[in-house]
């Protein structure tokens, strides 16, 4: 299978290596940077139940497992709706 979109939200401390040859299947990679002052509003909305994130997130990864998250996002499109690390 080809295609799909991977969004990298925020940053991680230090360098992160990604083997792009393993995810070379016409995947769109988009980075997203959000300002820290937006997090409290979002956390409150999720905590209060205004946003049902449980129905959107199918996989959770540690930031150290970013390579695995990319590979699984590309190879398991039918199983992964939203992976978060």
Backbone as a ProteinNet text record, in pm:
[ID]
protein_1_A
[PRIMARY]
XXXXXXXXXXXXXXXXXXXXXXXXXXXXXXXXXXXXXXXXXXXXXXXXXXXXXXXXXXXXXXXXXXXXXXXXXXXXXXXXXXXXX
[TERTIARY]
83.1	0	87.7	36.7	109.9	22.2	86.6	14.2	-1.6	-70.7	-92.5	-22.9	-48	8	55.7	175.7	232.9	254.9	201.8	220	308.1	412.5	501.8	465.2	409.6	361.4	457.8	505.7	596.2	739.5	819.5	960.7	1003.6	1117.2	1177.3	1312.4	1359.3	1489.3	1601	1686.5	1799.5	1764.6	1857.6	1840.9	1758.1	1687	1613.4	1645	1691.7	1723.5	1604.2	1573.2	1463.8	1518.2	1497.6	1540.1	1429.6	1443.1	1339.5	1328.1	1430.3	1420.1	1314.1	1291.6	1191.6	1049.3	1033.1	898.1	878.8	955.6	950.5	834.8	713.2	595	497.4	549.7	467.3	388.7	454.7	393.4	420.2	319.9	336.5	371.5	483.4	523.8	508.1	431	406.4	444.5	523.5	558.4	463.6	432.3	340.5	403.7	411.5	463.7	352.7	327.3	224.8	291.5	243.2	298.1	254.8	342.6	317.6	191.9	156.4	40.3	-91.6	-90.2	-212	-238.5	-139	-157.4	-258.7	-257.4	-356.8	-501.4	-529.2	-665	-704.2	-612.6	-639.5	-655.1	-567.3	-575.8	-708.4	-752	-879.2	-995.7	-991.6	-1099	-1106.5	-991.9	-989.9	-1036.1	-984.2	-1020.9	-1169.6	-1230	-1372.1	-1463.6	-1405.3	-1485.9	-1539.6	-1501	-1546.4	-1489.2	-1369.1	-1307.8	-1294.6	-1346.2	-1335.3	-1214	-1097.5	-975.6	-959.8	-1025.6	-1013	-1062.4	-1159.1	-1209.5	-1117.4	-1025.1	-936	-798.9	-751.3	-616.1	-622.8	-557.1	-556.4	-424.3	-315.9	-184.7	-110.7	-34.9	45.4	189.1	285	426.1	507.1	613.9	712.7	789.6	834.2	905	1032.4	1087.7	1208.1	1176.3	1048.9	1006.9	951	999.6	945	963.5	1076	1097.9	991.1	963.9	859.8	723.9	694.3	566.1	551.3	657.1	652.1	627.9	705.9	693.9	554.8	501.9	369	260.7	278.4	181	175.2	289.8	295.5	245.6	284.6	254.9	119.5	56.1	-69.8	-180	-202.2	-299.8	-441.1	-473	-609.2	-628	-518.4	-527.3	-501.1	-421.4	-382.8	-463.1	-544.3	-616.6	-533.2	-486.1	-406	-306	-177.7	-72.9	-17.5	1.7	49.7	172	274.8	391.7	433.9
-117.5	0	124	227.5	353.4	466.3	575.9	694.6	702.5	805.3	827.2	952.5	990.4	1113	1088.2	1134.5	1127.8	1271.1	1305.6	1439.6	1430.7	1511.1	1518.8	1647.1	1631.8	1746.6	1776.6	1901.1	1941.6	1904.2	1894.4	1862.6	1763	1701.8	1613.1	1672.4	1647.1	1701.4	1630.5	1705.8	1647.7	1600.7	1529	1479.2	1351.3	1330.7	1206.2	1158.6	1035.8	979.4	900.8	920.9	849	786.3	657.8	589.6	604.9	703.9	732.6	626	544.5	436.6	335.3	319.4	224.4	276.6	406.7	462.8	526.9	483.9	541.3	481.3	518.2	466.7	579.7	691.2	806.4	858.5	860	910.6	1060.7	1135.9	1278.4	1297.7	1364.8	1393.2	1542.6	1578.3	1718.9	1744.7	1849.1	1886.7	1996.1	1993	2089.8	2141.7	2271.9	2332.4	2413.6	2389.4	2462.4	2534.1	2649.1	2725.4	2665.3	2671.5	2609.3	2663.3	2788.5	2845.3	2787.8	2707.7	2643.8	2510.5	2451.6	2321.3	2322	2420.1	2417.9	2419.3	2494.7	2499.6	2363	2299.5	2168	2062	2064.3	1967.1	1980.8	2103.6	2125.7	2073.8	2097	2050.4	1897.9	1832.1	1685.7	1635.3	1696.9	1654.7	1669.7	1774.5	1799.7	1713.7	1642.9	1557.1	1625.4	1751	1819.4	1754.2	1697.6	1625.3	1478.8	1389.8	1246.1	1192.9	1204.9	1161.9	1010.4	939.6	793.5	730.4	791.4	736.1	766.9	861.7	901	835.8	807.6	754.6	602.8	536.2	390.4	332.2	411.2	362.9	475.4	439	535.4	484.5	574.3	538.3	631.5	580.4	662	737.2	859.6	935.8	865.3	778	703.7	597	566.4	464.3	525.8	644.9	715.2	634.5	564.2	483.1	374.3	307	203.6	265.1	382	448.7	479.6	531.2	558.9	432.1	328.7	204	143.2	141.8	84.8	170.3	301.9	389.1	361.4	332.2	304.5	163.8	67.4	-72.7	-122.3	-51.4	-97.2	7.4	56.5	163.9	124.8	-0.2	-42.8	-49.6	-67.8	-83.1	46.2	134.7	256.7	374	430.7	552.5	672.3	670.8	780.8	726.1	742.8	703.6	827.8	821.9	936.5	893.6	978.9	953.4	1081.2
0	0	0	-63	-70.3	-19.3	11	51.9	201.9	245.9	388	433.7	556.2	610.9	753.1	781.4	914.9	960.2	1077.2	1132.2	1255.6	1257.4	1372	1445.8	1566.2	1642.1	1755.2	1761.3	1868	1836.2	1939.1	1921.9	2028.5	2005.9	2105.5	2143.5	2264.8	2303.1	2227.3	2164.9	2093.9	1954.7	1894.3	1757.9	1755.8	1645.1	1622.3	1481.8	1470.3	1339.2	1287.1	1159.5	1095.1	967.5	950.4	829.1	724.9	638.4	541	432.3	414.9	316.3	356.9	488.3	534.8	521.8	505.9	492.8	356.2	258.6	124.5	44.8	81.5	12.2	-16.2	-65.7	-101	18.4	132.7	255.2	264.1	303.2	327.4	473.8	499.9	636.9	659.3	761.2	792	936.7	958.1	1094.8	1142	1269.8	1328.7	1457	1469.6	1591.8	1656.3	1781	1855	1971.8	2002.2	2113.3	2246.3	2343.9	2474	2541.7	2517.2	2586	2536.3	2433.4	2383.3	2453.2	2512.9	2575.6	2689.6	2781	2889.6	2839	2734.6	2678.4	2624.4	2554	2495.9	2604.7	2703.3	2812.6	2886.1	2909.7	2978.2	2894.4	2763.5	2675	2673.8	2674.6	2677.5	2814.6	2921.9	3057.9	3085.7	3031.2	3057.4	2971.1	2874	2788.1	2663.9	2641.2	2519	2393.5	2404	2292.7	2331.3	2249.9	2275.1	2200.9	2262.1	2194.5	2192.3	2283.1	2286.1	2156.8	2092.6	1967.2	1849.8	1867.1	1757.7	1766	1885.8	1904.1	1913.3	1818.1	1817.6	1866.7	1861.1	1901.7	1974	2077.1	2151.7	2154	2122.6	2117	2205.9	2261.8	2328.9	2220.1	2249	2146.6	2100.4	2182.6	2141.5	2037.7	2018.7	1922.6	1794.7	1759.7	1643.2	1514.6	1501.1	1380.7	1369.5	1479.9	1481.4	1448.7	1503.3	1476.5	1328.3	1265.8	1122.2	1042.1	1073.3	997.9	1012.2	1133.2	1153.3	1087.9	1087.3	1020.7	871.4	813	669.5	639	720.5	690.4	741.1	831.2	891	878.5	759.8	740.8	781.6	772.7	809.2	960.5	1034.8	1179.7	1256.4	1198.8	1269.4	1216.3	1303	1267.2	1308.7	1431.9	1482.4	1581.5	1550.9	1643.5	1711.6	1840.8	1916.9	1995.3	1993.6	2077.9	2144.6
[MASK]
+++++++++++++++++++++++++++++++++++++++++++++++++++++++++++++++++++++++++++++++++++++

